[in-house]
């Protein structure tokens, strides 16, 4: 979601224009004290280059009412205190040549949930068949990470979780995200109403768009996933543009906003993401990836007999994950959305990079003057010889690339 992409891009400031954002990061004790350890028995990698086979980052959006505005979320007045992972995405950044694949997992997918720590010395028992969004309720971010690891066979190196207010504030810091709807949409559950056409969404409207499922596609969580992917694709194009990467003020705002969200416990990072050098390495690895190699897919599923929940199709998913392990480029052959939530309307052209910033701009300090740590030399593994042939994913894996412009489709 908004959280990790914005956080990672914000720290690129130190490498692009010498912005001293790390004084802010180092001063925020909450960055480390509130961090989640994914696995006590695993050592954190010293650098991005030390991770073989690419890096996997879990991104979670939760439905917690803690710290939320009751005017925006009136249901929180009667909240039961539970927190679930209503949005679950796995971001894979490959070894050189760099590619980014984002896999979305339906919240209503029925999966086994492993035994997870309860944070008090005990553990929640393993469960054989539960909705995926129960994993955060049972054991927080670490439990969701373990659940996705067991489902996919992939190791998760880093993770982040964001709550509603965090999404609102990070969306504001980005300066809004452009979205498209092919017809008028109205969702009484989130309160969002949009007329047909293009819109720039900020703050609460951005969150409503990410949460919306009633009134679009088939009204399911599958349609909502493709709606979220439209938002993320547009956000990636904006974050890669000069509007952000070449704007020291915008980068500094992103960095300080991210720290604020951590301090207010609206954004939770795994312990590995509190290492500023590693974060710069991850951000630099992803920032120049070609649009066609930024792929958004949905984990393949089929509906259960109740017509509400979905079941994973592991055999089909393995084709995707094997291609990621082999660092092969992907070709999508399926629909843009398994829930009929979006349609492809055009192609996005990546702007040509401008000349490097002049020396005066590069030397200009941020409001906080400090030297940022340099990424370790081993942050990028050597490129390996690759064929030009892309792996055609099975047609029941729905998705799009950042090169495709999509519009949300009204329900009906």
Short mmCIF file of C-alpha atoms in Angstrom, two decimals:
data_model
loop_
_atom_site.label_atom_id
_atom_site.label_comp_id
_atom_site.label_asym_id
_atom_site.label_seq_id
_atom_site.Cartn_x
_atom_site.Cartn_y
_atom_site.Cartn_z
CA UNK A 1 0.00 0.00 0.00
CA UNK A 2 0.97 3.62 0.44
CA UNK A 3 3.18 2.91 3.44
CA UNK A 4 6.27 1.13 2.23
CA UNK A 5 6.53 2.67 -1.23
CA UNK A 6 6.39 6.18 0.20
CA UNK A 7 8.72 5.39 3.08
CA UNK A 8 11.35 3.87 0.81
CA UNK A 9 11.21 6.64 -1.73
CA UNK A 10 11.46 9.25 0.98
CA UNK A 11 14.86 8.03 2.09
CA UNK A 12 16.19 8.23 -1.46
CA UNK A 13 16.45 11.93 -0.65
CA UNK A 14 19.84 11.34 0.89
CA UNK A 15 21.18 9.80 -2.29
CA UNK A 16 19.51 12.11 -4.81
CA UNK A 17 19.97 15.58 -3.41
CA UNK A 18 21.83 15.22 -0.14
CA UNK A 19 18.77 15.89 2.02
CA UNK A 20 19.69 15.26 5.66
CA UNK A 21 16.58 13.31 6.54
CA UNK A 22 18.49 10.76 8.55
CA UNK A 23 18.88 13.12 11.49
CA UNK A 24 15.12 12.91 11.74
CA UNK A 25 15.17 9.13 11.44
CA UNK A 26 17.96 8.74 14.01
CA UNK A 27 16.21 11.08 16.43
CA UNK A 28 12.97 9.12 16.29
CA UNK A 29 13.50 6.51 18.99
CA UNK A 30 10.13 5.00 18.13
CA UNK A 31 11.58 3.79 14.84
CA UNK A 32 13.48 1.11 16.69
CA UNK A 33 11.52 0.73 19.91
CA UNK A 34 8.24 -0.01 18.10
CA UNK A 35 9.81 -2.33 15.52
CA UNK A 36 8.59 -5.90 15.11
CA UNK A 37 11.00 -8.83 14.99
CA UNK A 38 9.76 -11.23 12.32
CA UNK A 39 11.83 -14.20 13.47
CA UNK A 40 14.05 -14.25 16.56
CA UNK A 41 16.15 -17.07 15.11
CA UNK A 42 17.05 -15.32 11.86
CA UNK A 43 19.88 -12.82 11.58
CA UNK A 44 19.09 -9.59 9.76
CA UNK A 45 20.96 -9.24 6.46
CA UNK A 46 23.84 -6.72 6.65
CA UNK A 47 23.08 -5.36 3.17
CA UNK A 48 20.74 -5.85 0.25
CA UNK A 49 23.52 -7.57 -1.69
CA UNK A 50 23.71 -10.24 1.02
CA UNK A 51 20.19 -11.44 0.14
CA UNK A 52 20.37 -14.01 -2.65
CA UNK A 53 17.45 -14.46 -5.01
CA UNK A 54 15.92 -11.04 -4.50
CA UNK A 55 14.30 -9.37 -1.53
CA UNK A 56 10.75 -10.00 -0.30
CA UNK A 57 8.87 -7.30 1.60
CA UNK A 58 5.44 -7.80 3.13
CA UNK A 59 3.07 -4.81 3.12
CA UNK A 60 -0.05 -4.93 5.29
CA UNK A 61 -2.97 -2.54 5.70
CA UNK A 62 -4.95 -3.12 8.89
CA UNK A 63 -8.43 -2.17 10.08
CA UNK A 64 -7.43 -1.04 13.56
CA UNK A 65 -9.53 1.69 15.16
CA UNK A 66 -6.70 2.69 17.49
CA UNK A 67 -5.87 6.36 17.04
CA UNK A 68 -8.52 6.92 14.36
CA UNK A 69 -10.82 9.93 13.91
CA UNK A 70 -14.33 8.93 15.01
CA UNK A 71 -15.87 11.44 12.61
CA UNK A 72 -14.20 9.66 9.69
CA UNK A 73 -14.72 6.18 11.13
CA UNK A 74 -17.90 6.21 13.25
CA UNK A 75 -17.90 2.43 13.52
CA UNK A 76 -14.82 2.74 15.71
CA UNK A 77 -17.06 4.00 18.52
CA UNK A 78 -18.24 0.40 18.93
CA UNK A 79 -15.03 -1.35 17.92
CA UNK A 80 -14.17 -4.72 19.46
CA UNK A 81 -10.47 -3.88 19.59
CA UNK A 82 -9.41 -6.50 17.05
CA UNK A 83 -6.96 -5.70 14.27
CA UNK A 84 -6.96 -7.62 10.99
CA UNK A 85 -4.86 -7.51 7.84
CA UNK A 86 -7.47 -6.45 5.31
CA UNK A 87 -4.75 -5.70 2.75
CA UNK A 88 -1.83 -8.10 2.32
CA UNK A 89 0.79 -7.68 -0.41
CA UNK A 90 4.16 -9.28 -1.05
CA UNK A 91 6.68 -7.07 -2.89
CA UNK A 92 9.49 -8.94 -4.63
CA UNK A 93 12.50 -6.93 -5.86
CA UNK A 94 14.67 -9.18 -7.98
CA UNK A 95 18.43 -9.41 -8.22
CA UNK A 96 19.98 -7.62 -11.18
CA UNK A 97 18.42 -6.93 -13.58
CA UNK A 98 16.00 -5.32 -11.15
CA UNK A 99 12.29 -6.01 -11.48
CA UNK A 100 9.42 -5.45 -9.04
CA UNK A 101 6.46 -7.80 -8.64
CA UNK A 102 3.63 -7.06 -6.20
CA UNK A 103 1.41 -10.01 -5.28
CA UNK A 104 -1.92 -9.21 -3.58
CA UNK A 105 -3.58 -11.83 -1.39
CA UNK A 106 -7.38 -11.71 -0.88
CA UNK A 107 -8.35 -11.11 2.73
CA UNK A 108 -11.16 -13.70 2.40
CA UNK A 109 -8.82 -16.47 1.19
CA UNK A 110 -8.99 -19.57 3.37
CA UNK A 111 -5.49 -20.64 4.43
CA UNK A 112 -3.70 -22.49 7.22
CA UNK A 113 -2.37 -20.15 9.91
CA UNK A 114 0.71 -21.42 11.78
CA UNK A 115 1.24 -21.25 15.51
CA UNK A 116 2.26 -17.68 16.33
CA UNK A 117 3.64 -15.89 19.39
CA UNK A 118 1.09 -14.03 21.49
CA UNK A 119 3.76 -11.53 22.57
CA UNK A 120 3.54 -12.63 26.20
CA UNK A 121 5.64 -15.76 26.17
CA UNK A 122 2.91 -18.03 24.88
CA UNK A 123 1.53 -18.74 21.45
CA UNK A 124 -1.68 -18.98 19.54
CA UNK A 125 -2.31 -22.51 18.25
CA UNK A 126 -2.04 -23.32 14.57
CA UNK A 127 -5.29 -23.37 12.59
CA UNK A 128 -5.92 -25.36 9.43
CA UNK A 129 -8.51 -23.18 7.67
CA UNK A 130 -9.05 -19.52 8.47
CA UNK A 131 -9.52 -16.30 6.53
CA UNK A 132 -6.14 -14.75 5.80
CA UNK A 133 -7.06 -11.55 7.64
CA UNK A 134 -7.25 -13.50 10.90
CA UNK A 135 -3.46 -13.92 10.89
CA UNK A 136 -2.79 -10.37 12.12
CA UNK A 137 -5.47 -10.77 14.77
CA UNK A 138 -3.77 -13.91 16.04
CA UNK A 139 -0.18 -12.70 16.16
CA UNK A 140 0.36 -9.34 14.49
CA UNK A 141 2.73 -8.57 11.63
CA UNK A 142 5.07 -11.47 12.37
CA UNK A 143 2.19 -13.95 12.19
CA UNK A 144 0.96 -12.61 8.87
CA UNK A 145 4.54 -12.89 7.57
CA UNK A 146 4.78 -16.51 8.69
CA UNK A 147 1.40 -17.27 7.11
CA UNK A 148 2.46 -15.89 3.74
CA UNK A 149 5.81 -17.68 3.97
CA UNK A 150 4.08 -21.02 4.47
CA UNK A 151 1.59 -20.32 1.69
CA UNK A 152 4.19 -19.27 -0.90
CA UNK A 153 7.38 -21.00 0.17
CA UNK A 154 9.14 -17.61 0.03
CA UNK A 155 11.15 -16.07 2.85
CA UNK A 156 10.00 -12.61 3.91
CA UNK A 157 12.95 -10.38 4.79
CA UNK A 158 11.14 -7.17 5.77
CA UNK A 159 7.60 -6.08 6.57
CA UNK A 160 5.51 -3.00 7.30
CA UNK A 161 1.93 -2.45 8.45
CA UNK A 162 -0.10 0.75 8.25
CA UNK A 163 -3.39 1.82 9.81
CA UNK A 164 -6.06 4.08 8.30
CA UNK A 165 -4.80 7.40 9.62
CA UNK A 166 -1.30 6.51 8.45
CA UNK A 167 -2.62 5.98 4.92
CA UNK A 168 -4.37 9.36 5.02
CA UNK A 169 -1.27 11.21 6.18
CA UNK A 170 1.12 9.48 3.78
CA UNK A 171 -1.27 10.17 0.88
CA UNK A 172 -1.25 13.85 1.83
CA UNK A 173 2.55 13.83 1.97
CA UNK A 174 2.78 12.36 -1.54
CA UNK A 175 0.59 15.18 -2.80
CA UNK A 176 -2.26 13.04 -4.07
CA UNK A 177 -2.56 10.13 -6.50
CA UNK A 178 -4.33 10.26 -9.88
CA UNK A 179 -7.03 7.65 -10.48
CA UNK A 180 -9.64 7.03 -13.16
CA UNK A 181 -13.21 5.70 -13.04
CA UNK A 182 -15.01 4.72 -16.23
CA UNK A 183 -18.42 5.65 -14.82
CA UNK A 184 -19.97 7.22 -11.73
CA UNK A 185 -19.27 5.19 -8.59
CA UNK A 186 -20.84 5.39 -5.15
CA UNK A 187 -20.01 3.32 -2.08
CA UNK A 188 -22.25 3.95 0.91
CA UNK A 189 -19.96 1.88 3.14
CA UNK A 190 -16.94 4.17 2.71
CA UNK A 191 -18.93 7.24 1.71
CA UNK A 192 -16.91 7.76 -1.46
CA UNK A 193 -18.67 9.13 -4.54
CA UNK A 194 -16.77 9.82 -7.77
CA UNK A 195 -18.01 10.95 -11.15
CA UNK A 196 -16.74 9.35 -14.35
CA UNK A 197 -13.30 10.57 -15.34
CA UNK A 198 -9.95 11.37 -13.71
CA UNK A 199 -9.49 12.42 -10.10
CA UNK A 200 -6.54 13.33 -7.88
CA UNK A 201 -7.20 11.76 -4.49
CA UNK A 202 -5.62 12.92 -1.24
CA UNK A 203 -6.13 12.13 2.42
CA UNK A 204 -9.41 10.51 3.41
CA UNK A 205 -10.60 10.16 -0.20
CA UNK A 206 -7.46 8.18 -1.05
CA UNK A 207 -8.15 5.81 1.85
CA UNK A 208 -11.80 5.47 0.82
CA UNK A 209 -10.72 4.57 -2.71
CA UNK A 210 -8.36 1.89 -1.40
CA UNK A 211 -11.09 0.44 0.85
CA UNK A 212 -13.93 0.62 -1.67
CA UNK A 213 -15.45 -2.57 -3.06
CA UNK A 214 -19.22 -1.96 -3.02
CA UNK A 215 -20.18 -0.15 -6.19
CA UNK A 216 -17.26 -1.38 -8.32
CA UNK A 217 -16.69 -4.55 -10.35
CA UNK A 218 -18.49 -7.52 -8.87
CA UNK A 219 -18.61 -5.91 -5.42
CA UNK A 220 -16.07 -8.37 -4.02
CA UNK A 221 -12.66 -8.12 -2.38
CA UNK A 222 -11.20 -9.31 -5.69
CA UNK A 223 -12.49 -6.17 -7.40
CA UNK A 224 -11.11 -4.06 -4.57
CA UNK A 225 -7.65 -5.60 -5.09
CA UNK A 226 -7.50 -4.44 -8.70
CA UNK A 227 -8.73 -1.01 -7.60
CA UNK A 228 -5.84 -0.86 -5.14
CA UNK A 229 -3.45 -1.94 -7.88
CA UNK A 230 -4.64 0.94 -10.08
CA UNK A 231 -3.87 3.32 -7.21
CA UNK A 232 -0.43 1.81 -6.58
CA UNK A 233 0.50 1.81 -10.25
CA UNK A 234 -0.36 5.49 -10.53
CA UNK A 235 1.50 6.19 -7.29
CA UNK A 236 4.63 4.42 -8.57
CA UNK A 237 4.60 6.53 -11.72
CA UNK A 238 4.32 9.68 -9.60
CA UNK A 239 7.04 8.61 -7.16
CA UNK A 240 9.42 7.90 -10.05
CA UNK A 241 8.69 11.26 -11.63
CA UNK A 242 10.49 14.55 -11.11
CA UNK A 243 7.49 15.70 -9.05
CA UNK A 244 8.90 13.66 -6.17
CA UNK A 245 12.42 12.35 -6.78
CA UNK A 246 13.74 15.70 -7.99
CA UNK A 247 11.94 17.70 -5.32
CA UNK A 248 13.92 17.95 -2.05
CA UNK A 249 10.98 19.51 -0.24
CA UNK A 250 8.62 16.69 -1.23
CA UNK A 251 11.17 14.06 -0.22
CA UNK A 252 11.78 15.67 3.15
CA UNK A 253 8.03 15.88 3.79
CA UNK A 254 7.68 12.17 3.01
CA UNK A 255 10.52 11.27 5.37
CA UNK A 256 9.27 13.34 8.29
CA UNK A 257 5.66 12.21 7.78
CA UNK A 258 6.77 8.57 7.85
CA UNK A 259 8.61 9.13 11.13
CA UNK A 260 5.53 10.81 12.59
CA UNK A 261 3.37 7.83 11.64
CA UNK A 262 5.80 5.45 13.34
CA UNK A 263 5.82 7.61 16.47
CA UNK A 264 2.01 7.66 16.50
CA UNK A 265 1.92 3.88 15.94
CA UNK A 266 0.03 4.28 12.68
CA UNK A 267 2.97 2.72 10.82
CA UNK A 268 4.78 -0.38 12.08
CA UNK A 269 8.11 -1.51 10.61
CA UNK A 270 9.94 -4.79 11.03
CA UNK A 271 13.33 -4.48 12.69
CA UNK A 272 15.20 -4.74 9.38
CA UNK A 273 13.50 -1.63 8.05
CA UNK A 274 14.87 0.48 10.87
CA UNK A 275 18.33 0.25 9.26
CA UNK A 276 18.65 3.49 7.22
CA UNK A 277 21.39 2.13 4.95
CA UNK A 278 19.33 -0.94 4.03
CA UNK A 279 16.30 1.23 3.34
CA UNK A 280 18.29 3.42 0.96
CA UNK A 281 19.59 0.32 -0.82
CA UNK A 282 16.07 -1.08 -1.25
CA UNK A 283 14.72 2.24 -2.49
CA UNK A 284 17.58 2.78 -4.93
CA UNK A 285 17.16 -0.77 -6.25
CA UNK A 286 13.51 -0.15 -7.12
CA UNK A 287 13.38 3.50 -8.16
CA UNK A 288 14.45 3.15 -11.81
CA UNK A 289 12.74 -0.11 -12.77
CA UNK A 290 10.98 0.10 -16.14
CA UNK A 291 7.20 0.39 -16.00
CA UNK A 292 6.72 -2.89 -17.87
CA UNK A 293 8.80 -4.67 -15.23
CA UNK A 294 6.69 -3.40 -12.34
CA UNK A 295 3.97 -6.04 -12.25
CA UNK A 296 0.89 -6.17 -10.02
CA UNK A 297 -0.81 -9.57 -9.76
CA UNK A 298 -3.40 -11.26 -7.61
CA UNK A 299 -2.62 -14.59 -5.99
CA UNK A 300 -4.78 -17.05 -7.98
CA UNK A 301 -7.94 -18.27 -6.27
CA UNK A 302 -11.28 -19.95 -6.91
CA UNK A 303 -14.51 -19.28 -5.06
CA UNK A 304 -15.59 -21.63 -2.29
CA UNK A 305 -19.02 -23.25 -2.44
CA UNK A 306 -20.42 -20.41 -0.30
CA UNK A 307 -19.64 -17.92 -3.08
CA UNK A 308 -18.01 -15.57 -0.56
CA UNK A 309 -14.67 -16.99 0.48
CA UNK A 310 -11.94 -18.02 -1.94
CA UNK A 311 -9.49 -20.91 -1.99
CA UNK A 312 -5.83 -20.65 -3.08
CA UNK A 313 -4.75 -22.33 -6.31
CA UNK A 314 -1.23 -23.25 -5.24
CA UNK A 315 -0.21 -25.07 -8.42
CA UNK A 316 -0.86 -22.01 -10.56
CA UNK A 317 0.80 -19.71 -8.03
CA UNK A 318 3.95 -21.84 -8.11
CA UNK A 319 4.50 -20.88 -11.76
CA UNK A 320 4.69 -17.25 -10.65
CA UNK A 321 6.98 -17.83 -7.68
CA UNK A 322 9.32 -20.10 -9.64
CA UNK A 323 9.71 -17.36 -12.25
CA UNK A 324 10.55 -14.90 -9.46
CA UNK A 325 13.13 -17.29 -8.01
CA UNK A 326 14.70 -17.63 -11.46
CA UNK A 327 14.62 -13.84 -11.98
CA UNK A 328 12.72 -14.19 -15.23
CA UNK A 329 10.69 -11.34 -16.74
CA UNK A 330 6.93 -11.88 -16.72
CA UNK A 331 4.20 -11.63 -19.32
CA UNK A 332 0.59 -11.35 -18.20
CA UNK A 333 -1.93 -13.38 -20.18
CA UNK A 334 -4.98 -13.08 -17.91
CA UNK A 335 -7.56 -10.40 -17.25
CA UNK A 336 -6.70 -7.13 -15.54
CA UNK A 337 -8.98 -8.03 -12.63
CA UNK A 338 -10.39 -11.27 -11.29
CA UNK A 339 -13.21 -9.24 -9.77
CA UNK A 340 -13.91 -7.13 -12.88
CA UNK A 341 -12.79 -4.07 -10.93
CA UNK A 342 -10.70 -2.31 -13.59
CA UNK A 343 -10.19 -2.14 -17.32
CA UNK A 344 -7.06 -1.20 -19.26
CA UNK A 345 -7.51 2.11 -21.08
CA UNK A 346 -4.03 3.00 -22.32
CA UNK A 347 -0.27 2.91 -21.97
CA UNK A 348 1.89 5.09 -19.71
CA UNK A 349 5.08 6.52 -21.18
CA UNK A 350 7.95 6.84 -18.77
CA UNK A 351 9.44 10.35 -19.05
CA UNK A 352 13.05 10.69 -20.13
CA UNK A 353 15.35 11.40 -17.17
CA UNK A 354 16.39 15.02 -16.83
CA UNK A 355 19.96 16.10 -16.47
CA UNK A 356 21.54 15.61 -13.06
CA UNK A 357 20.75 18.37 -10.56
CA UNK A 358 23.26 21.20 -10.49
CA UNK A 359 25.93 21.29 -7.81
CA UNK A 360 24.25 24.05 -5.86
CA UNK A 361 20.97 22.14 -5.61
CA UNK A 362 22.76 18.93 -4.70
CA UNK A 363 24.67 20.65 -1.94
CA UNK A 364 21.67 22.45 -0.44
CA UNK A 365 20.97 21.07 3.03
CA UNK A 366 17.57 20.19 4.36
CA UNK A 367 16.15 21.96 7.41
CA UNK A 368 18.32 19.54 9.39
CA UNK A 369 21.96 19.52 8.29
CA UNK A 370 23.68 16.18 8.59
CA UNK A 371 25.60 13.66 6.57
CA UNK A 372 23.63 10.61 5.54
CA UNK A 373 25.15 7.13 5.64
CA UNK A 374 26.23 5.82 2.25
CA UNK A 375 24.81 2.55 0.96
CA UNK A 376 27.18 -0.37 1.30
CA UNK A 377 29.04 -1.24 -1.92
CA UNK A 378 27.43 -4.68 -1.94
CA UNK A 379 23.90 -3.31 -2.19
CA UNK A 380 23.56 -4.41 -5.83
CA UNK A 381 24.54 -7.92 -6.90
CA UNK A 382 26.22 -8.29 -10.30
CA UNK A 383 23.90 -8.69 -13.23
CA UNK A 384 23.46 -12.24 -14.41
CA UNK A 385 23.00 -13.31 -17.99
CA UNK A 386 19.33 -13.39 -18.87
CA UNK A 387 17.38 -14.49 -21.92
CA UNK A 388 14.96 -12.07 -23.54
CA UNK A 389 12.18 -14.64 -23.33
CA UNK A 390 9.49 -13.79 -20.79
CA UNK A 391 7.60 -16.30 -18.70
CA UNK A 392 3.94 -16.29 -19.69
CA UNK A 393 1.93 -16.55 -16.48
CA UNK A 394 -1.20 -18.75 -16.51
CA UNK A 395 -4.32 -16.92 -17.65
CA UNK A 396 -6.00 -17.34 -14.25
CA UNK A 397 -3.44 -14.98 -12.69
CA UNK A 398 -5.01 -11.55 -13.05
CA UNK A 399 -2.99 -8.35 -13.05
CA UNK A 400 -1.48 -5.37 -14.81
CA UNK A 401 1.85 -3.56 -15.11
CA UNK A 402 2.75 0.02 -14.27
CA UNK A 403 2.93 0.59 -18.04
CA UNK A 404 -0.83 0.04 -18.28
CA UNK A 405 -3.25 2.79 -17.42
CA UNK A 406 -6.44 1.39 -15.90
CA UNK A 407 -9.86 2.74 -14.91
CA UNK A 408 -12.13 1.48 -12.17
CA UNK A 409 -15.33 -0.10 -13.49
CA UNK A 410 -18.64 0.64 -11.72
CA UNK A 411 -20.62 -2.32 -10.42
CA UNK A 412 -23.28 -3.66 -12.68
#
